[in-house]
Short mmCIF file of C-alpha atoms in Angstrom, two decimals:
data_model
loop_
_atom_site.label_atom_id
_atom_site.label_comp_id
_atom_site.label_asym_id
_atom_site.label_seq_id
_atom_site.Cartn_x
_atom_site.Cartn_y
_atom_site.Cartn_z
CA MET N 367 18.34 -4.42 -32.60
CA ASN N 368 18.49 -0.87 -31.35
CA GLY N 369 18.88 -0.23 -27.64
CA ALA N 370 15.16 0.05 -26.91
CA GLN N 371 14.34 -3.22 -28.67
CA ALA N 372 17.10 -5.07 -26.84
CA LEU N 373 16.02 -3.55 -23.53
CA LEU N 374 12.41 -4.70 -23.96
CA HIS N 375 13.62 -8.18 -24.91
CA THR N 376 15.76 -8.28 -21.74
CA LEU N 377 12.83 -7.19 -19.56
CA ALA N 378 10.43 -9.75 -21.05
CA ASP N 379 12.98 -12.56 -20.76
CA ALA N 380 13.26 -11.70 -17.04
CA GLY N 381 9.47 -12.02 -16.61
CA ILE N 382 8.73 -8.28 -16.54
CA ASP N 383 5.74 -8.18 -18.86
CA VAL N 384 3.82 -5.02 -17.85
CA CYS N 385 4.97 -1.44 -18.30
CA PHE N 386 2.97 1.53 -17.01
CA THR N 387 3.77 4.45 -19.27
CA ASN N 388 3.61 8.21 -19.53
CA PRO N 389 6.14 8.87 -22.29
CA GLY N 390 7.53 11.96 -23.99
CA THR N 391 9.82 12.71 -26.93
CA SER N 392 12.94 11.14 -25.43
CA GLU N 393 11.13 7.82 -24.99
CA MET N 394 9.72 7.50 -28.52
CA HIS N 395 12.10 4.73 -29.60
CA PHE N 396 11.07 2.70 -26.54
CA VAL N 397 7.42 3.34 -27.43
CA ALA N 398 8.00 2.22 -31.03
CA ALA N 399 9.83 -0.89 -29.82
CA LEU N 400 6.76 -2.01 -27.85
CA ASP N 401 5.31 -3.30 -31.13
CA ASP N 402 8.32 -5.60 -31.53
CA GLU N 403 7.86 -7.27 -28.12
CA PRO N 404 4.49 -9.06 -27.92
CA ARG N 405 5.16 -10.26 -24.37
CA MET N 406 5.11 -6.72 -22.96
CA ARG N 407 1.76 -5.16 -22.04
CA ALA N 408 1.87 -1.36 -22.11
CA VAL N 409 -0.64 0.53 -19.95
CA LEU N 410 -0.97 4.28 -20.43
CA ALA N 411 -1.48 6.56 -17.43
CA LEU N 412 -2.41 10.24 -17.70
CA PHE N 413 -0.12 11.17 -14.81
CA GLU N 414 3.19 9.73 -13.68
CA GLY N 415 1.94 9.27 -10.11
CA VAL N 416 -0.66 6.88 -11.49
CA ALA N 417 2.00 4.95 -13.42
CA THR N 418 4.26 4.54 -10.38
CA GLY N 419 1.39 3.71 -8.03
CA ALA N 420 0.03 1.15 -10.49
CA ALA N 421 3.46 -0.50 -10.78
CA ASP N 422 3.52 -0.71 -6.98
CA GLY N 423 0.05 -2.31 -6.79
CA TYR N 424 0.93 -4.75 -9.57
CA ALA N 425 4.11 -5.91 -7.84
CA ARG N 426 2.37 -6.37 -4.49
CA MET N 427 -0.07 -8.82 -6.05
CA ALA N 428 2.05 -10.41 -8.80
CA GLY N 429 5.11 -10.93 -6.65
CA LYS N 430 7.38 -9.51 -9.35
CA PRO N 431 8.22 -6.04 -10.66
CA ALA N 432 6.39 -4.02 -13.23
CA ALA N 433 8.24 -1.37 -15.19
CA THR N 434 7.38 2.30 -15.54
CA LEU N 435 8.27 4.50 -18.50
CA LEU N 436 8.69 8.13 -17.39
CA HIS N 437 9.69 11.31 -19.20
CA LEU N 438 12.90 12.91 -17.92
CA GLY N 439 13.43 14.30 -14.43
CA CYS N 440 10.14 16.21 -14.39
CA GLY N 441 8.16 13.07 -15.15
CA LEU N 442 10.03 11.12 -12.50
CA GLY N 443 9.38 13.97 -10.06
CA ASN N 444 5.65 13.71 -10.71
CA GLY N 445 5.80 10.03 -9.74
CA LEU N 446 7.92 10.36 -6.59
CA ALA N 447 5.17 10.16 -3.97
CA ASN N 448 4.05 6.69 -4.98
CA LEU N 449 7.65 5.57 -5.46
CA HIS N 450 8.17 6.67 -1.85
CA ASN N 451 5.28 4.41 -0.84
CA ALA N 452 6.80 1.54 -2.82
CA ARG N 453 10.19 2.05 -1.18
CA LYS N 454 8.67 2.04 2.30
CA GLY N 455 6.71 -1.09 1.42
CA LYS N 456 9.82 -2.84 0.03
CA VAL N 457 8.02 -3.30 -3.29
CA PRO N 458 10.03 -4.06 -6.46
CA VAL N 459 9.49 -1.38 -9.12
CA LEU N 460 11.73 -0.80 -12.15
CA ASN N 461 11.72 2.74 -13.53
CA ILE N 462 12.86 3.41 -17.09
CA VAL N 463 13.39 7.17 -17.26
CA GLY N 464 14.18 8.79 -20.57
CA ASP N 465 16.84 11.46 -20.84
CA HIS N 466 18.19 13.81 -23.48
CA ALA N 467 20.69 12.34 -25.93
CA THR N 468 24.17 12.39 -24.42
CA HIS N 469 25.47 14.96 -26.94
CA HIS N 470 22.49 17.27 -26.20
CA VAL N 471 23.09 17.54 -22.45
CA GLN N 472 25.75 20.26 -22.86
CA TYR N 473 23.12 22.73 -24.12
CA ASP N 474 21.02 22.71 -20.92
CA ALA N 475 17.73 22.52 -22.84
CA GLN N 476 14.44 23.39 -21.17
CA LEU N 477 13.78 19.91 -19.75
CA GLN N 478 17.37 19.21 -18.72
CA SER N 479 17.73 18.23 -15.05
CA ASP N 480 19.82 16.09 -12.74
CA ILE N 481 17.68 12.93 -12.93
CA GLU N 482 19.99 10.84 -10.77
CA THR N 483 19.62 13.25 -7.84
CA VAL N 484 15.84 13.21 -8.19
CA ALA N 485 15.80 9.40 -8.30
CA ARG N 486 18.00 8.83 -5.25
CA ASN N 487 15.26 10.12 -2.95
CA VAL N 488 13.26 6.96 -3.59
CA SER N 489 15.54 4.54 -5.43
CA PRO N 490 18.49 2.74 -3.77
CA TRP N 491 19.82 1.75 -7.21
CA VAL N 492 20.25 4.44 -9.89
CA ARG N 493 22.28 4.39 -13.09
CA THR N 494 22.45 6.34 -16.32
CA SER N 495 23.30 3.97 -19.15
CA GLN N 496 26.17 5.40 -21.16
CA SER N 497 26.05 3.27 -24.32
CA THR N 498 23.78 1.02 -26.33
CA ALA N 499 26.25 -1.84 -25.86
CA ALA N 500 26.11 -1.52 -22.05
CA LEU N 501 22.35 -0.85 -21.77
CA CYS N 502 21.04 -4.37 -21.32
CA GLN N 503 23.77 -5.30 -18.84
CA ASP N 504 22.73 -2.24 -16.84
CA ALA N 505 19.12 -3.39 -17.10
CA ALA N 506 19.98 -6.89 -15.87
CA GLU N 507 21.70 -5.39 -12.83
CA ALA N 508 18.72 -3.11 -12.19
CA ILE N 509 16.34 -6.08 -12.24
CA THR N 510 18.56 -8.05 -9.86
CA GLN N 511 18.68 -5.14 -7.41
CA CYS N 512 14.94 -4.59 -7.79
CA MET N 513 13.93 -8.16 -6.98
CA GLY N 514 15.61 -8.37 -3.59
CA PRO N 515 14.82 -9.44 -0.96
CA PRO N 516 13.97 -6.90 0.10
CA GLY N 517 12.23 -5.53 -2.97
CA ASN N 518 13.58 -2.17 -4.11
CA VAL N 519 12.85 0.66 -6.47
CA ALA N 520 15.52 0.63 -9.21
CA THR N 521 15.86 3.47 -11.71
CA LEU N 522 17.54 3.02 -15.09
CA ILE N 523 18.03 6.31 -16.95
CA LEU N 524 17.92 5.88 -20.73
CA PRO N 525 19.43 8.66 -22.89
CA ALA N 526 17.64 8.98 -26.22
CA ASP N 527 20.70 8.12 -28.32
CA VAL N 528 21.37 5.02 -26.20
CA SER N 529 17.79 4.01 -26.97
CA TRP N 530 17.96 4.62 -30.72
CA GLY N 531 21.54 3.43 -31.20
CA GLU N 532 22.11 0.16 -33.04
CA GLY N 533 23.92 -2.84 -31.60
CA GLY N 534 21.74 -3.57 -28.57
CA VAL N 535 22.37 -7.06 -27.14
CA PRO N 536 19.71 -8.62 -24.86
CA GLN N 537 21.06 -9.99 -21.60
CA THR N 538 19.92 -12.77 -19.31
CA VAL N 539 19.37 -11.84 -15.69
CA PRO N 540 21.42 -14.26 -13.57
CA PRO N 541 19.61 -16.06 -10.74
CA LYS N 542 20.21 -14.62 -7.30
CA ALA N 543 21.52 -16.73 -4.46
CA PRO N 544 18.61 -17.74 -2.20
CA PRO N 545 18.26 -15.63 0.96
CA SER N 546 19.52 -17.09 4.21
CA ALA N 547 17.52 -18.13 7.24
CA ALA N 548 18.21 -16.88 10.75
CA ASP N 549 21.22 -18.30 12.56
CA ASP N 550 20.52 -21.16 14.93
CA ALA N 551 21.60 -19.00 17.85
CA VAL N 552 19.06 -16.31 16.96
CA VAL N 553 16.27 -18.89 16.64
CA ALA N 554 17.28 -20.48 19.97
CA ALA N 555 17.22 -17.09 21.74
CA VAL N 556 13.76 -16.27 20.39
CA ALA N 557 12.48 -19.76 21.28
CA HIS N 558 13.88 -19.36 24.80
CA ALA N 559 12.05 -16.05 25.20
CA LEU N 560 8.78 -17.53 23.91
CA GLN N 561 9.00 -20.45 26.33
CA GLY N 562 9.89 -18.29 29.31
CA PRO N 563 7.85 -16.05 31.59
CA GLY N 564 6.17 -12.81 30.55
CA ASN N 565 4.00 -11.62 27.71
CA MET N 566 5.20 -12.18 24.14
CA ALA N 567 4.17 -10.69 20.83
CA PHE N 568 5.25 -10.77 17.20
CA LEU N 569 5.31 -7.65 15.04
CA LEU N 570 4.87 -8.71 11.41
CA GLY N 571 5.48 -6.97 8.13
CA GLY N 572 6.17 -7.70 4.47
CA ARG N 573 6.31 -11.40 3.62
CA ALA N 574 5.28 -12.48 7.13
CA LEU N 575 1.67 -11.50 6.41
CA ARG N 576 0.94 -14.05 3.67
CA ALA N 577 -1.32 -17.03 4.30
CA GLU N 578 1.38 -19.71 4.46
CA THR N 579 3.54 -17.85 6.95
CA LEU N 580 0.53 -16.78 8.98
CA MET N 581 -0.47 -20.40 9.47
CA VAL N 582 2.99 -21.17 10.86
CA LEU N 583 2.78 -18.11 13.09
CA GLY N 584 -0.66 -19.26 14.22
CA ARG N 585 0.83 -22.57 15.39
CA ILE N 586 3.61 -20.78 17.25
CA ALA N 587 1.13 -18.38 18.85
CA ALA N 588 -1.18 -21.21 19.92
CA ARG N 589 1.75 -23.08 21.44
CA THR N 590 3.37 -20.15 23.26
CA GLY N 591 0.54 -17.68 23.90
CA ALA N 592 2.24 -14.98 21.86
CA LYS N 593 0.09 -12.27 20.30
CA LEU N 594 0.26 -11.44 16.59
CA PHE N 595 0.52 -7.80 15.55
CA ALA N 596 0.96 -6.32 12.07
CA GLU N 597 2.57 -3.03 11.11
CA VAL N 598 0.30 0.01 10.99
CA PHE N 599 0.29 0.03 7.18
CA PRO N 600 1.30 -3.40 5.84
CA THR N 601 2.32 -3.76 2.21
CA ARG N 602 -0.04 -6.70 1.74
CA ILE N 603 -1.89 -8.72 4.34
CA GLU N 604 -4.00 -11.80 3.70
CA ARG N 605 -7.04 -11.85 5.97
CA GLY N 606 -10.41 -13.41 6.59
CA ALA N 607 -12.05 -16.63 7.70
CA GLY N 608 -9.73 -19.58 8.07
CA LEU N 609 -6.60 -17.55 8.86
CA PRO N 610 -5.13 -16.58 12.25
CA HIS N 611 -6.29 -13.21 13.50
CA VAL N 612 -3.63 -10.50 13.29
CA GLU N 613 -4.15 -7.18 15.01
CA ARG N 614 -2.78 -4.14 13.20
CA ILE N 615 -0.93 -1.59 15.29
CA ALA N 616 -3.05 1.55 15.54
CA TYR N 617 -2.18 4.73 13.66
CA LEU N 618 -2.64 6.88 16.77
CA ALA N 619 0.44 6.44 18.95
CA GLU N 620 -1.66 6.65 22.10
CA LEU N 621 -3.68 3.61 21.01
CA ALA N 622 -0.58 1.75 19.84
CA SER N 623 0.97 2.25 23.26
CA VAL N 624 -2.08 0.67 24.86
CA GLN N 625 -1.87 -2.31 22.48
CA LEU N 626 1.77 -2.90 23.39
CA THR N 627 1.45 -2.24 27.12
CA GLY N 628 2.67 -5.19 29.18
CA ILE N 629 4.63 -6.86 26.37
CA ASP N 630 7.92 -8.25 27.73
CA HIS N 631 9.32 -9.64 24.47
CA LEU N 632 8.56 -8.22 21.02
CA ILE N 633 9.76 -10.34 18.07
CA LEU N 634 10.23 -8.64 14.70
CA VAL N 635 9.56 -10.60 11.51
CA ASP N 636 10.29 -8.58 8.35
CA ALA N 637 9.34 -5.47 10.31
CA LYS N 638 11.04 -2.72 12.26
CA ALA N 639 10.39 -1.53 15.79
CA PRO N 640 7.19 0.55 16.06
CA VAL N 641 7.43 4.33 16.10
CA SER N 642 4.77 7.03 15.99
CA PHE N 643 3.88 8.40 12.57
CA PHE N 644 4.82 11.94 13.61
CA ALA N 645 6.41 13.63 16.60
CA TYR N 646 4.05 15.25 19.09
CA PRO N 647 4.82 17.61 21.95
CA SER N 648 5.45 15.72 25.21
CA LYS N 649 4.68 12.32 23.63
CA LYS N 650 6.97 9.40 22.87
CA SER N 651 8.12 8.66 19.34
CA TYR N 652 9.54 5.19 20.08
CA LEU N 653 6.65 2.91 21.00
CA VAL N 654 8.40 -0.18 22.33
CA PRO N 655 7.41 -0.30 26.02
CA GLU N 656 10.10 0.35 28.60
CA GLY N 657 11.61 -2.90 29.78
CA CYS N 658 10.45 -4.80 26.69
CA GLN N 659 13.18 -6.87 25.05
CA LEU N 660 13.32 -6.59 21.26
CA HIS N 661 14.27 -9.59 19.09
CA GLU N 662 14.72 -9.71 15.30
CA LEU N 663 13.93 -13.19 14.02
CA ALA N 664 13.90 -12.31 10.31
CA SER N 665 15.31 -9.19 8.68
CA PRO N 666 14.02 -7.91 5.31
CA THR N 667 17.01 -9.56 3.57
CA GLN N 668 16.33 -13.02 4.99
CA ASP N 669 14.09 -15.94 4.05
CA VAL N 670 11.07 -15.30 6.26
CA ALA N 671 9.42 -18.69 5.67
CA SER N 672 12.59 -20.58 6.60
CA CYS N 673 13.11 -18.47 9.73
CA LEU N 674 9.57 -19.22 10.91
CA ALA N 675 9.86 -22.91 10.08
CA LYS N 676 12.98 -23.16 12.24
CA LEU N 677 11.29 -21.33 15.09
CA CYS N 678 8.16 -23.48 14.82
CA SER N 679 10.30 -26.59 15.21
CA ALA N 680 12.30 -25.05 18.07
CA VAL N 681 9.17 -24.41 20.16
CA ASP N 682 7.68 -27.80 19.21
CA ALA N 683 4.65 -26.24 17.52
CA SER N 684 4.68 -28.12 14.23
CA GLN N 685 1.68 -30.26 15.20
CA THR N 686 -0.13 -27.52 17.17
CA ALA N 687 -3.49 -26.44 15.75
CA PRO N 688 -3.64 -22.67 15.15
CA VAL N 689 -6.58 -20.62 16.33
CA LEU N 690 -8.33 -19.48 13.17
CA GLN N 691 -10.75 -16.67 12.46
CA SER N 692 -14.25 -18.10 12.17
CA ALA N 693 -16.49 -17.22 9.25
CA LYS N 694 -18.68 -14.35 10.36
CA ARG N 695 -20.18 -11.36 8.57
CA PRO N 696 -21.80 -8.28 10.06
CA SER N 697 -25.52 -7.89 9.56
CA ARG N 698 -26.89 -5.83 6.69
CA PRO N 699 -26.46 -2.17 7.71
CA ARG N 700 -29.49 0.02 8.28
CA GLY N 701 -30.25 3.49 9.52
CA LYS N 702 -28.32 6.77 9.32
CA PHE N 703 -25.66 6.74 6.61
CA THR N 704 -22.10 7.00 7.94
CA ALA N 705 -18.63 5.83 6.95
CA ASP N 706 -19.06 2.99 9.44
CA LYS N 707 -22.12 1.80 7.51
CA VAL N 708 -20.06 1.68 4.32
CA CYS N 709 -17.44 -0.46 6.09
CA LYS N 710 -20.17 -2.68 7.49
CA ALA N 711 -21.71 -3.10 4.03
CA ILE N 712 -18.35 -4.13 2.64
CA GLY N 713 -17.99 -6.77 5.35
CA HIS N 714 -21.54 -7.96 4.73
CA LEU N 715 -21.12 -8.32 0.95
CA LEU N 716 -17.39 -8.84 0.35
CA PRO N 717 -16.92 -11.52 -2.32
CA ASP N 718 -14.49 -14.39 -1.95
CA ASN N 719 -10.88 -13.66 -2.94
CA ALA N 720 -11.38 -9.91 -3.26
CA ILE N 721 -8.57 -7.38 -3.06
CA LEU N 722 -9.17 -4.36 -0.82
CA VAL N 723 -7.00 -1.31 -1.47
CA ASP N 724 -7.46 0.78 1.64
CA GLU N 725 -6.76 4.51 1.55
CA ALA N 726 -9.98 5.43 3.31
CA GLN N 727 -8.15 7.35 6.03
CA THR N 728 -10.42 8.21 8.98
CA SER N 729 -13.48 6.87 7.16
CA GLY N 730 -12.12 3.31 7.12
CA ILE N 731 -11.25 3.02 10.76
CA MET N 732 -13.83 0.25 11.36
CA LEU N 733 -13.08 -1.69 8.17
CA PRO N 734 -10.72 -4.25 9.80
CA MET N 735 -13.30 -5.14 12.43
CA PHE N 736 -16.16 -5.55 9.95
CA THR N 737 -14.12 -7.72 7.55
CA ALA N 738 -12.26 -9.92 10.05
CA GLY N 739 -14.47 -12.98 9.42
CA ALA N 740 -15.30 -12.23 5.78
CA PRO N 741 -14.22 -14.60 3.00
CA ARG N 742 -10.48 -14.66 2.38
CA HIS N 743 -9.14 -11.46 0.88
CA ASP N 744 -6.00 -9.34 0.53
CA VAL N 745 -5.58 -5.80 1.83
CA LEU N 746 -3.07 -3.29 0.41
CA THR N 747 -2.41 -0.20 2.52
CA LEU N 748 -0.72 3.19 2.40
CA THR N 749 2.78 2.03 3.30
CA GLY N 750 4.63 5.33 3.09
CA GLY N 751 1.83 7.68 4.11
CA ALA N 752 2.00 9.70 0.85
CA ILE N 753 -1.65 10.00 -0.15
CA GLY N 754 -2.78 9.30 -3.69
CA GLN N 755 -1.77 5.64 -3.63
CA GLY N 756 -5.16 3.93 -3.47
CA LEU N 757 -6.65 4.33 -6.95
CA PRO N 758 -3.35 3.69 -8.82
CA ASN N 759 -2.63 0.66 -6.61
CA ALA N 760 -6.03 -0.71 -7.59
CA VAL N 761 -5.14 -0.37 -11.29
CA GLY N 762 -1.99 -2.42 -10.80
CA ALA N 763 -3.69 -5.02 -8.61
CA ALA N 764 -6.48 -5.52 -11.16
CA ILE N 765 -3.98 -6.04 -13.97
CA ALA N 766 -1.99 -8.51 -11.86
CA CYS N 767 -5.14 -10.43 -10.82
CA PRO N 768 -7.76 -10.05 -13.58
CA ASP N 769 -9.94 -12.81 -12.11
CA ARG N 770 -10.36 -11.05 -8.75
CA LYS N 771 -12.66 -8.21 -7.73
CA VAL N 772 -10.71 -5.14 -6.63
CA ILE N 773 -12.34 -2.67 -4.23
CA ALA N 774 -10.51 0.62 -3.74
CA LEU N 775 -11.47 2.83 -0.82
CA ALA N 776 -10.26 6.43 -0.82
CA GLY N 777 -10.96 9.62 1.04
CA ASP N 778 -12.04 12.59 -1.04
CA GLY N 779 -8.78 14.46 -0.49
CA SER N 780 -6.65 11.40 -1.25
CA ALA N 781 -8.62 10.55 -4.39
CA MET N 782 -8.01 13.97 -5.92
CA TYR N 783 -4.24 13.43 -5.93
CA THR N 784 -4.40 10.71 -8.59
CA LEU N 785 -7.97 10.75 -9.87
CA GLN N 786 -6.63 10.25 -13.40
CA ALA N 787 -6.38 6.55 -12.48
CA LEU N 788 -10.09 6.31 -13.32
CA TRP N 789 -9.32 6.97 -16.99
CA THR N 790 -6.88 4.05 -17.06
CA MET N 791 -9.47 1.84 -15.35
CA ALA N 792 -11.94 2.68 -18.12
CA ARG N 793 -9.42 2.31 -20.94
CA GLU N 794 -8.27 -1.11 -19.69
CA LYS N 795 -11.81 -2.23 -18.67
CA LEU N 796 -10.59 -3.19 -15.19
CA ASP N 797 -12.89 -4.86 -12.68
CA ILE N 798 -12.53 -2.24 -9.94
CA ILE N 799 -15.07 -0.68 -7.60
CA SER N 800 -13.80 2.69 -6.37
CA ILE N 801 -15.56 3.90 -3.22
CA ILE N 802 -14.90 7.56 -2.45
CA PHE N 803 -15.74 8.72 1.07
CA ASN N 804 -16.76 12.32 0.47
CA ASN N 805 -16.81 13.98 3.88
CA ARG N 806 -15.72 17.30 2.33
CA ALA N 807 -12.70 17.68 4.59
CA TYR N 808 -9.15 16.56 5.20
CA ALA N 809 -10.61 14.93 8.31
CA ILE N 810 -7.39 13.34 9.52
CA LEU N 811 -5.73 16.76 9.56
CA ASN N 812 -8.52 18.14 11.72
CA VAL N 813 -7.54 15.42 14.17
CA GLU N 814 -3.85 16.20 13.87
CA LEU N 815 -4.42 19.95 14.30
CA ARG N 816 -5.55 19.23 17.83
CA ARG N 817 -3.07 16.45 18.58
CA VAL N 818 0.03 18.51 17.78
CA GLY N 819 -1.20 21.27 20.09
CA ALA N 820 -1.21 23.97 17.42
CA ALA N 821 -2.34 27.12 19.18
CA GLY N 822 -4.82 29.67 17.90
CA ALA N 823 -6.33 27.64 15.07
CA GLY N 824 -9.10 29.90 13.79
CA ASP N 825 -11.16 30.25 10.64
CA LYS N 826 -8.18 30.73 8.30
CA ALA N 827 -6.42 27.65 9.66
CA ARG N 828 -9.54 25.47 9.52
CA ALA N 829 -10.22 26.61 5.95
CA GLN N 830 -6.98 24.90 4.85
CA LEU N 831 -8.48 21.56 5.88
CA ASP N 832 -11.96 22.11 4.43
CA LEU N 833 -13.18 20.82 1.04
CA LYS N 834 -16.77 22.10 1.12
CA HIS N 835 -16.44 25.17 -1.11
CA PRO N 836 -16.87 24.33 -3.89
CA PRO N 837 -18.08 20.77 -3.26
CA LEU N 838 -16.33 18.03 -5.21
CA ASP N 839 -18.61 16.10 -7.57
CA PHE N 840 -17.03 12.67 -7.98
CA VAL N 841 -19.90 11.34 -10.07
CA ALA N 842 -19.31 14.00 -12.74
CA LEU N 843 -15.54 13.60 -12.51
CA SER N 844 -15.78 9.83 -12.84
CA GLU N 845 -18.20 9.81 -15.75
CA GLY N 846 -16.03 12.42 -17.48
CA MET N 847 -13.25 9.81 -17.49
CA GLY N 848 -15.44 6.93 -18.66
CA VAL N 849 -16.24 5.18 -15.37
CA ARG N 850 -19.87 4.56 -14.43
CA ALA N 851 -20.71 6.31 -11.18
CA ARG N 852 -23.47 6.60 -8.59
CA ARG N 853 -23.86 8.82 -5.55
CA ALA N 854 -25.07 7.43 -2.22
CA THR N 855 -26.53 9.65 0.48
CA THR N 856 -28.36 6.90 2.38
CA THR N 857 -27.42 3.42 3.54
CA GLU N 858 -29.98 1.91 1.17
CA GLU N 859 -28.58 3.83 -1.81
CA PHE N 860 -25.08 2.66 -1.01
CA LEU N 861 -26.13 -1.00 -0.69
CA ALA N 862 -27.95 -0.85 -4.01
CA ALA N 863 -24.97 0.76 -5.76
CA PHE N 864 -22.47 -1.67 -4.21
CA GLU N 865 -24.53 -4.75 -5.04
CA HIS N 866 -24.92 -3.56 -8.62
CA ALA N 867 -21.17 -2.98 -8.97
CA LEU N 868 -20.36 -6.38 -7.45
CA ARG N 869 -22.46 -8.24 -10.01
CA THR N 870 -21.48 -6.08 -13.01
CA PRO N 871 -17.92 -6.47 -14.39
CA GLY N 872 -15.85 -3.44 -15.25
CA PRO N 873 -14.99 -0.22 -13.43
CA HIS N 874 -17.50 1.51 -11.17
CA LEU N 875 -17.34 4.43 -8.76
CA ILE N 876 -19.57 5.05 -5.75
CA GLU N 877 -19.45 8.46 -4.11
CA ALA N 878 -20.47 8.04 -0.48
CA ILE N 879 -21.56 11.35 1.07
CA VAL N 880 -20.71 10.82 4.75
CA PRO N 881 -20.06 13.01 7.78
CA PRO N 882 -16.46 13.23 9.05
CA THR N 883 -15.80 10.27 11.34
CA LEU N 884 -13.38 11.96 13.74
CA ALA N 885 -14.31 15.62 13.31
CA GLY N 886 -13.15 17.71 16.24
CA LEU N 887 -11.77 14.63 18.01
CA LYS N 888 -15.25 13.64 19.23
CA LEU N 889 -14.32 9.97 19.09
CA ARG N 890 -17.71 8.36 19.57
CA ILE N 891 -16.35 5.04 18.29
CA LEU N 892 -13.27 5.00 20.50
CA PRO N 893 -14.55 2.59 23.18
CA SER N 894 -15.61 -0.08 20.68
CA LEU N 895 -12.48 0.50 18.62
CA LEU N 896 -10.23 0.01 21.60
CA GLU N 897 -12.04 -3.12 22.64
CA SER N 898 -11.55 -4.55 19.16
CA LEU N 899 -7.86 -3.62 19.26
CA ALA N 900 -6.85 -4.44 22.79
CA ASN N 901 -9.86 -6.09 24.46
CA LEU N 902 -9.98 -3.33 27.01
CA PRO N 903 -12.90 -2.87 29.39
CA ARG N 904 -15.01 0.19 28.80
CA PRO N 905 -13.77 2.13 31.87
CA VAL N 906 -10.20 1.89 30.60
CA ALA N 907 -11.32 2.93 27.13
CA ARG N 908 -13.14 5.94 28.53
CA ALA N 909 -10.05 6.92 30.53
CA LEU N 910 -7.92 6.72 27.42
CA LYS N 911 -10.41 8.82 25.50
CA LYS N 912 -9.88 11.59 28.04
CA LYS N 913 -6.13 11.21 27.69
CA ILE N 914 -6.23 11.55 23.91
CA ALA N 915 -8.78 14.34 23.71
CA PRO N 916 -8.53 16.39 26.89
#
């Protein structure tokens, strides 16, 4: 075998059987070797950010890494934003990055760059393989580091001559030692806090938001009165009827502070203490309330299920019935077409076992409320805040779960970052409905312009956040890449398009022409939103509205 053939054999033996590719000359021996490894599915992306985002979405749903094949430092650079999201979400992704042949590096050719430095921004494990003989051992170590817990981005740099050189030897990836559970003393301290006075809450992330662990948490919550919160942007959360209700921490720090007000003990499970997304003048960045005691039950390196099982036993909740979300759908939407009506339609029609990939930004603010009692489903969110994740994540999720309907929601600005994902959806015939909220603005930035207190924002400043001129035509863009598309300007048009896409396999796009939800910080939905988040009475909600938007 040459190096590339042995590398592919090593990957497939380790269970890595999908590779999202955007290759160049240096990767041609890897490309040719794909024909020698029938266990490896190769999926072409037109842009590296689609390949990395798809690998992220695949790993979130498959529970194991996908590989990417990227061309030199420039190709890796194009994929960095979605690798950042994967890193923040603790998602296992294995990058194979081609490089010039080792003897060619001295000439500083046009595409020569320091790939390792580029990779270290997003990848805790980076190595350039120096020989064909060592390649597969390097790959085995990369896979081990990638798998975690926690999951990591690992980057293996493959010089062309290491790839084409003969004498490659496939390697077996050794099993990792199982992660540990929390010490008895830690569990006892958390149990003592839960059984004592005051208000308790869990903040959940990562593996704590899967159905099995949520049921255990539901028993603990029912026994102790603790509240269940999720991170602002969870990597993957299982939701819907028959599961305990989990309230996501709000994106706006002012709302998050209200949610956490009065909490005396906050218990972290595969999550870190809450902080605001950005710094704001005269506002707190650290959102744990003053006087609240912080506990870490399970770190990202530990066995979350075992930690929760020990705690459940310690608080005598093993036989306690959890409070579960009842089956309930919103009524069929009618009237003026808005982003809220799209979210309501999704809740009304969501099929069983769907996967929602949510990058709707301001347009999706009501989606959690309208889907709380819908049939069981998964939600993938924008973990690192780098937009352009949604459509590629949907590609990966659909390949990982071909028997499930995937619904990707994206804002117009976000969609344009990685719109090339539509071409891959068409090429692979993936069962994805892409819903683009076209409000012709970076609406969230209009909100932030006011929140950061930027002075003197006039026409030139506002023009940087405006997408009206020229208007984006997502129907034409979608059909140009092979995905059937319809435009909706009324609630009835959207319902008809969505129902058609739900009953028709394959990729579809619906362009929803909606007004900006939060334009100018006129938060008409704030009272109902706050009540859904924190069960606040309307007078308190109105007071908070004045605080946020003076």
